[in-house]
Structure formats: C-alpha cells, structure tokens
C-alpha atoms as a PDB file:
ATOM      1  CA  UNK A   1      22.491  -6.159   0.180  1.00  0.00           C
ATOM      2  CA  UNK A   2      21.856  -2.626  -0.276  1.00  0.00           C
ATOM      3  CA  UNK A   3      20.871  -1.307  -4.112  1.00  0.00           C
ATOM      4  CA  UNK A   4      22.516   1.923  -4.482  1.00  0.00           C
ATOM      5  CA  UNK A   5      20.917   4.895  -6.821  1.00  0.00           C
ATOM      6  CA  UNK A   6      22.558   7.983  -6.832  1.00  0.00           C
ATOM      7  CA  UNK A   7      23.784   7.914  -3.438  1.00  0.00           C
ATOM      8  CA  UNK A   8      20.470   6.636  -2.372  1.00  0.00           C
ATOM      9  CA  UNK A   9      20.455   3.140  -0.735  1.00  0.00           C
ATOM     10  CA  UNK A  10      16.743   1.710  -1.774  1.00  0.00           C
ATOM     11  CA  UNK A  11      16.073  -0.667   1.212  1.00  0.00           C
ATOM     12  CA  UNK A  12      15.888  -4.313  -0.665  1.00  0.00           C
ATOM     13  CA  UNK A  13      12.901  -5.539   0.685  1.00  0.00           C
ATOM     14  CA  UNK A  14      10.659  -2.521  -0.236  1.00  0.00           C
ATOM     15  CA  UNK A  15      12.089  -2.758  -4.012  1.00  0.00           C
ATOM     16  CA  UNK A  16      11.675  -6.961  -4.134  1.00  0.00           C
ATOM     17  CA  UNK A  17       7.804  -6.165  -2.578  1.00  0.00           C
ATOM     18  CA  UNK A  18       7.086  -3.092  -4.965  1.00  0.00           C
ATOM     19  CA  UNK A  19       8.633  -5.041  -7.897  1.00  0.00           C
ATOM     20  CA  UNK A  20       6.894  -8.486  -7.332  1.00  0.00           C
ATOM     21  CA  UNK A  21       3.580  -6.624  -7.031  1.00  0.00           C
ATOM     22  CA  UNK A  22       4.126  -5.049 -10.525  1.00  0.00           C
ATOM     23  CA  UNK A  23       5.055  -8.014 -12.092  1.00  0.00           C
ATOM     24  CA  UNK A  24       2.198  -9.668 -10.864  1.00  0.00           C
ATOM     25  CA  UNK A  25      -0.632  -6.903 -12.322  1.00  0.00           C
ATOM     26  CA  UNK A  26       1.673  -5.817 -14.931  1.00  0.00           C
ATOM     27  CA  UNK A  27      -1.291  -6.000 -17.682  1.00  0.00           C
ATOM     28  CA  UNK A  28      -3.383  -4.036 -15.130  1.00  0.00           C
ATOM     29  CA  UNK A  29      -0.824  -1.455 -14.432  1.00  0.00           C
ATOM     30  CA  UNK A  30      -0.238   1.477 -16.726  1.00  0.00           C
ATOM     31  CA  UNK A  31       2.302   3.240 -15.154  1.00  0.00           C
ATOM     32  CA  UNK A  32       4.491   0.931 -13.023  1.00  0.00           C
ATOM     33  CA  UNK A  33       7.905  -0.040 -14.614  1.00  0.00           C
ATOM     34  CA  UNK A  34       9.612  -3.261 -13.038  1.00  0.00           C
ATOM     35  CA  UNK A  35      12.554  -2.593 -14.369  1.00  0.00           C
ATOM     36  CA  UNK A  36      13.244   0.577 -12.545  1.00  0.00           C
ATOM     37  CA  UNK A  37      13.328   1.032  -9.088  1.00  0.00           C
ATOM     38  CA  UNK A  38      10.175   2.275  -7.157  1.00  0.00           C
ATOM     39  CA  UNK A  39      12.073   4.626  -5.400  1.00  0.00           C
ATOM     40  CA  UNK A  40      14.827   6.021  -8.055  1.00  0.00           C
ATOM     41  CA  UNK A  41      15.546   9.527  -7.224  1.00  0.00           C
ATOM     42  CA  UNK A  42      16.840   9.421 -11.209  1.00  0.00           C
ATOM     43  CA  UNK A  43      16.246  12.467 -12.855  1.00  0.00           C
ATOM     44  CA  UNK A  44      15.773  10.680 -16.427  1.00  0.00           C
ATOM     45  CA  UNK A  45      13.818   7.841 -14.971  1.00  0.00           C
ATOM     46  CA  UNK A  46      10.706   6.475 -15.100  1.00  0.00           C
ATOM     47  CA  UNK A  47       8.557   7.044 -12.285  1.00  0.00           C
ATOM     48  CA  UNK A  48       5.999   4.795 -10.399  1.00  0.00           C
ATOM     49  CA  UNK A  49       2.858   7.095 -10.030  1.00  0.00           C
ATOM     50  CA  UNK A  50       1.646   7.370  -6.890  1.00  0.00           C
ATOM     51  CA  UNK A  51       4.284   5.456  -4.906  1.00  0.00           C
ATOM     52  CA  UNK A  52       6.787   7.807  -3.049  1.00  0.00           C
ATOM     53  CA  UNK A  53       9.346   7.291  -0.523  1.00  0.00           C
ATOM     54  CA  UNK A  54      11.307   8.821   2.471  1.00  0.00           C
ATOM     55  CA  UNK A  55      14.818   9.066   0.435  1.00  0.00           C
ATOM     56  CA  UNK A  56      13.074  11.349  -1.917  1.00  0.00           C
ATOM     57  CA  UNK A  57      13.537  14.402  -2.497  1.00  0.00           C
ATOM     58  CA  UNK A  58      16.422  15.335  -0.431  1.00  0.00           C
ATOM     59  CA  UNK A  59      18.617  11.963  -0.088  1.00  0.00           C
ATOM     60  CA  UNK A  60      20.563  12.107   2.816  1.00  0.00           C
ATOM     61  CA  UNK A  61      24.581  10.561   2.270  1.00  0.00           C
ATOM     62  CA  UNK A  62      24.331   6.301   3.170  1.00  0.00           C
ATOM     63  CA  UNK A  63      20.658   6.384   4.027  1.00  0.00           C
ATOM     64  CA  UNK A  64      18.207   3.572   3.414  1.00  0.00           C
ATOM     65  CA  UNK A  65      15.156   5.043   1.711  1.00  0.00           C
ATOM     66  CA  UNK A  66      11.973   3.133   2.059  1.00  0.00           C
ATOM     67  CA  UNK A  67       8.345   3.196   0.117  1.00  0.00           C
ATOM     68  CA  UNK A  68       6.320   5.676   3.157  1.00  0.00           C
ATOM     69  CA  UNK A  69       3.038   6.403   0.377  1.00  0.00           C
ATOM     70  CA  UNK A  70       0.902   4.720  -2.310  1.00  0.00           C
ATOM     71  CA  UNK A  71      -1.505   6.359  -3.835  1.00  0.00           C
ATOM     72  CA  UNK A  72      -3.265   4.177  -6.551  1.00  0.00           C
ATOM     73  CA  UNK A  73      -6.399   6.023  -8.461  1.00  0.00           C
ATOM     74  CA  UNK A  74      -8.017   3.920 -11.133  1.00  0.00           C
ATOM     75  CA  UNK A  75      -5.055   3.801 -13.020  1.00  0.00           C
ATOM     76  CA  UNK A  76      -6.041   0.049 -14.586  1.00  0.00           C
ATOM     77  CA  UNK A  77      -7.135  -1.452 -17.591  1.00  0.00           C
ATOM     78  CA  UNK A  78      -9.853  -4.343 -16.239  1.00  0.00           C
ATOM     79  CA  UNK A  79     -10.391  -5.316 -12.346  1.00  0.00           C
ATOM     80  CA  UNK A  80      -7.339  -5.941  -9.738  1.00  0.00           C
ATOM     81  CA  UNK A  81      -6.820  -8.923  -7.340  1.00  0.00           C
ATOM     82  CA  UNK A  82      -6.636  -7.387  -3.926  1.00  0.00           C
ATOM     83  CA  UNK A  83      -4.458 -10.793  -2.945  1.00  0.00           C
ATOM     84  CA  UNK A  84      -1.529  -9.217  -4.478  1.00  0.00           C
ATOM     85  CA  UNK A  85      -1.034  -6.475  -2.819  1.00  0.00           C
ATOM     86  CA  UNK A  86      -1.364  -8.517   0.339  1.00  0.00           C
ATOM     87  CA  UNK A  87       2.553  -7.669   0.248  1.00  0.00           C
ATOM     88  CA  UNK A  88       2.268  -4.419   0.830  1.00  0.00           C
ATOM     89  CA  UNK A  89       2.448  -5.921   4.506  1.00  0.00           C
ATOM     90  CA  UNK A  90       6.059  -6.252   4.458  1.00  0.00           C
ATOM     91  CA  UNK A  91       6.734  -2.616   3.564  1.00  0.00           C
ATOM     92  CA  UNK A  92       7.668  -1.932   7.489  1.00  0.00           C
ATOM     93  CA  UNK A  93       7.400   1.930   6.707  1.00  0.00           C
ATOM     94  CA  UNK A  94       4.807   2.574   4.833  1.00  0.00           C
ATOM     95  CA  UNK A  95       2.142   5.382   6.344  1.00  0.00           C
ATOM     96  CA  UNK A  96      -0.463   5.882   3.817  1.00  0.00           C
ATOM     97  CA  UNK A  97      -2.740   3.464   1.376  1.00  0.00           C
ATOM     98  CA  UNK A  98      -4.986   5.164  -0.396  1.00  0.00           C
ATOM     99  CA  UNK A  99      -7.097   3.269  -3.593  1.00  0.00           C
ATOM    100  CA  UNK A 100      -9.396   5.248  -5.150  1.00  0.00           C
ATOM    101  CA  UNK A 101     -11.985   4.704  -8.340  1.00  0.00           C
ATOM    102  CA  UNK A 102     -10.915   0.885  -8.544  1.00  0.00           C
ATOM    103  CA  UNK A 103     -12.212  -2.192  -9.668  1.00  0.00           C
ATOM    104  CA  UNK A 104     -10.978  -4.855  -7.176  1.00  0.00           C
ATOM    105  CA  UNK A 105     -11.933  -8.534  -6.699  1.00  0.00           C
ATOM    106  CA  UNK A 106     -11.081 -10.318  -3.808  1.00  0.00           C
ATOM    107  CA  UNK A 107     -11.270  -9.890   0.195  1.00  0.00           C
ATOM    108  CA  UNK A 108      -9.639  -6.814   2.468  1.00  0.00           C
ATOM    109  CA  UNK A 109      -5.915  -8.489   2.875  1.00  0.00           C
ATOM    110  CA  UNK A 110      -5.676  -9.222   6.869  1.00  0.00           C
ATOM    111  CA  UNK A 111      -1.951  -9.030   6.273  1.00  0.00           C
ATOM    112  CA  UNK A 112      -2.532  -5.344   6.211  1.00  0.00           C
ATOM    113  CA  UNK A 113      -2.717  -5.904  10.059  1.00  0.00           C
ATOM    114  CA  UNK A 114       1.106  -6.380  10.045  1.00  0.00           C
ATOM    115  CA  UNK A 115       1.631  -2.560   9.075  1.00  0.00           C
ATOM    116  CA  UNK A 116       1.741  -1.028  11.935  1.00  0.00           C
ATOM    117  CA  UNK A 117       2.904   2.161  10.481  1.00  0.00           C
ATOM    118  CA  UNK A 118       0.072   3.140   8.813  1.00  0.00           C
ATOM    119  CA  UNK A 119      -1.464   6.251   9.514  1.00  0.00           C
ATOM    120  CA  UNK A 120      -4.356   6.714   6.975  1.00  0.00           C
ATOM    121  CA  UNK A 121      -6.166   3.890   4.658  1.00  0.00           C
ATOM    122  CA  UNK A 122      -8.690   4.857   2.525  1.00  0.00           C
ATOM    123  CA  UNK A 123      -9.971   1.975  -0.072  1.00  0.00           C
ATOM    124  CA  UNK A 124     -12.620   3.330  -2.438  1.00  0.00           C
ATOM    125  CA  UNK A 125     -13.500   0.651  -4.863  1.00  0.00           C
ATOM    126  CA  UNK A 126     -16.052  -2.285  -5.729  1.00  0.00           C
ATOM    127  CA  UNK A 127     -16.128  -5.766  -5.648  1.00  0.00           C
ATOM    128  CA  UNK A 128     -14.827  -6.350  -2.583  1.00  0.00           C
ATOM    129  CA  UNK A 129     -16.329  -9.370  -0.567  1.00  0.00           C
ATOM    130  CA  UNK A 130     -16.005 -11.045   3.328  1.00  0.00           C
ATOM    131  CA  UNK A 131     -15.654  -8.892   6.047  1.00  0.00           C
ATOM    132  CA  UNK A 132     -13.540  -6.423   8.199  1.00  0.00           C
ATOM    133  CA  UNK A 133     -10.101  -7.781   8.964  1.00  0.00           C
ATOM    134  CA  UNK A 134      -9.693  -8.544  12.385  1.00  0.00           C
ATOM    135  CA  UNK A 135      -6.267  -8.532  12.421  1.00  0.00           C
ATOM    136  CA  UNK A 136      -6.489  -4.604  11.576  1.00  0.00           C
ATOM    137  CA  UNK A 137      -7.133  -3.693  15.185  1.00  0.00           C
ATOM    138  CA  UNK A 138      -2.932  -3.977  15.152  1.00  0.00           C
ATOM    139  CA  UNK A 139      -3.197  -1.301  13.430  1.00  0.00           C
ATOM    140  CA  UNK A 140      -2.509   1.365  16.287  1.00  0.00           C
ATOM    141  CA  UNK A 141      -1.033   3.917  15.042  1.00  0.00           C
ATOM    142  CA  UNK A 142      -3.728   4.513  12.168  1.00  0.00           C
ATOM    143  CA  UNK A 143      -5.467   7.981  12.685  1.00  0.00           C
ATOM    144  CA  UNK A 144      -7.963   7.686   9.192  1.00  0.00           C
ATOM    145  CA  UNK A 145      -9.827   4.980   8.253  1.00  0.00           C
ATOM    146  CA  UNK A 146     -11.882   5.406   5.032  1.00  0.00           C
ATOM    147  CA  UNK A 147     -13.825   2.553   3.662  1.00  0.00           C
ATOM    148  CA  UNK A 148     -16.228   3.746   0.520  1.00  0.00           C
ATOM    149  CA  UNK A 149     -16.768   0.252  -0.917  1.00  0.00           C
ATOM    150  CA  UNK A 150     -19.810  -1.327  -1.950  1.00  0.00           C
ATOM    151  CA  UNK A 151     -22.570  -3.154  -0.126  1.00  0.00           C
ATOM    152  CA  UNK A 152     -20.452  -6.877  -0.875  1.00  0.00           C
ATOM    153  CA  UNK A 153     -18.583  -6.947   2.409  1.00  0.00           C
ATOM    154  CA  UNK A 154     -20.664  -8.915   5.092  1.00  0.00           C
ATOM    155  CA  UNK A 155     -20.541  -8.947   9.271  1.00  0.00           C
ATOM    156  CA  UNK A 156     -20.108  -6.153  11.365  1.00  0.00           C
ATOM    157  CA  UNK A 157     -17.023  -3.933  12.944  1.00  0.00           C
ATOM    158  CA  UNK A 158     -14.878  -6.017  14.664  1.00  0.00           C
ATOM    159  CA  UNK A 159     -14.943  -5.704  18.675  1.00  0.00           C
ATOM    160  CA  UNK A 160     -11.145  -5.743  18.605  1.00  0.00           C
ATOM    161  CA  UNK A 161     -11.157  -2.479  16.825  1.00  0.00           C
ATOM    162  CA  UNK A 162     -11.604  -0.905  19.883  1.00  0.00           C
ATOM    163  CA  UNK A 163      -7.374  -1.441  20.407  1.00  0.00           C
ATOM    164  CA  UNK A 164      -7.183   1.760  17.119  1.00  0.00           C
ATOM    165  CA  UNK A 165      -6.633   4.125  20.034  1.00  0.00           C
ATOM    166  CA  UNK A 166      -5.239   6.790  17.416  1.00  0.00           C
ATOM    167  CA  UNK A 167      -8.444   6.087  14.699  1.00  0.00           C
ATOM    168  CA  UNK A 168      -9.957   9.948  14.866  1.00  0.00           C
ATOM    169  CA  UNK A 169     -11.845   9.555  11.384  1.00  0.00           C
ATOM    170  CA  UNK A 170     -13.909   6.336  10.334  1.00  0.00           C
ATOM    171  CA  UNK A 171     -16.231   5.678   7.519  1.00  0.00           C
ATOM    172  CA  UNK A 172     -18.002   2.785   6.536  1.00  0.00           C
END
C-alpha cells in the first residue's frame, strides 16, 4: 500500500515509523502532529519541524518519497526516551540525525547500526548512559560523527569502528 498526497506517494513504512514515534512522545513533542503525514507536501498542512523528505519540494509524478533528514533541537517539554526512536532504524533512507539541546534518558540505540544511509549524526544532549554502539561500525557510509554528550557514557571507541571508512569528522 502506497498513501497518496497530492501526487506524492509517502512510502508506508517511513509514515507507520515517523507516526508510531510521535505517538509514543506525544506529551514531549510540541510540534509533531500524528494525524498528518510526516512528509505532506500540503500547502495548508501542518508540518513536522525538523523532519524533511526526498518527495519534497519538487514531487516527481508516481514517486515514493521517503523521510532523508531529522533535525530535532530541544523542542520538548521534560526529558525523552532515546528507546523510541530506536525506529528510526527502519527509515532505509534517511541521511542525517541531528539532536541538539536535549534532555534524553536512556542508552545510544545500536539499531542505529541498521542505517546504513546515514551520512552525518550529531547527538548533543545529556543523560545518556552505556557505551558506544558497536553495531555503528555498519555505519559506512557516515562521513560526520558528532557526539557532545555528557561524561555518563562509559568504555572506550569501539575497535570495529575502524570499518567507518567514509568518517572524515569525529568528536567525542
């Protein structure tokens, strides 16, 4: 099944993953509407700050548009469970992750290793705790790495890191 938005076809998956995430810090969230798609090129619509897509802003006729960017900036009431957005790992498109000025709680999602896309994460919150992913070192194609968090996470870099051939920029 293919959701259609004025001429846009919103890939299914991205919307269900988008939309479950929402629902799930929906008292957190200020700005992010579940019952409008993440990706609605709709003039009159509400829009999901900081999450844009490939469709967007020139659809293309029959194309599948998919979430490519999320930007989240401290946009919360309270702290955010970092489990939830564990999900994000089944948006098979997405390039960047950015969280900045956040209140988190919880551990760096190792499902995050499964996006393969991704080009730049940069995470700059507290109250993270456990250590460095190693499942990341999937992440290949991932040229920026910034990690500002605080002093909670524990071990050392990963030795399987070494695989983040494209990694040019890394901060701990």
């Amino acid at each position: 099944i293919v959701i259609t938005i004025s001429g846009v076809g919103i890939d299914p998956v991205d919307r269900l993953v988008m939309q479950t995430i929402a629902r799930n810090v929906q008292d957190t969230m200020l700005s992010w509407n579940v019952t409008v798609d993440p990706c609605n090129p709709c003039d009159n619509c509400a829009v999901w700050e900081g999450v844009t897509c490939d469709a967007l802003p020139n659809p293309k006729p029959n194309y599948i548009g998919h979430v490519t960017n999320i930007l989240l900036k401290g946009d919360f009431k309270g702290s955010l469970n970092l489990e939830y957005f564990a999900l994000l790992s089944e948006l098979p498109y997405l390039l960047s992750l950015s969280v900045a000025n956040t209140v988190f709680y919880g551990t760096l999602p190792s499902e995050w290793g499964k996006i393969t896309t991704l080009t730049f994460l940069s995470i700059d919150a507290v109250g993270l705790t456990g250590s460095l992913p190693e499942s990341w070192s999937s992440l290949v194609q991932l040229e920026c790495l910034d990690l500002s968090i605080d002093e909670h996470l524990t071990g050392t870099l990963p030795s399987s890191w070494y695989q983040m051939k494209s990694l040019k920029y890394l901060s701990l």
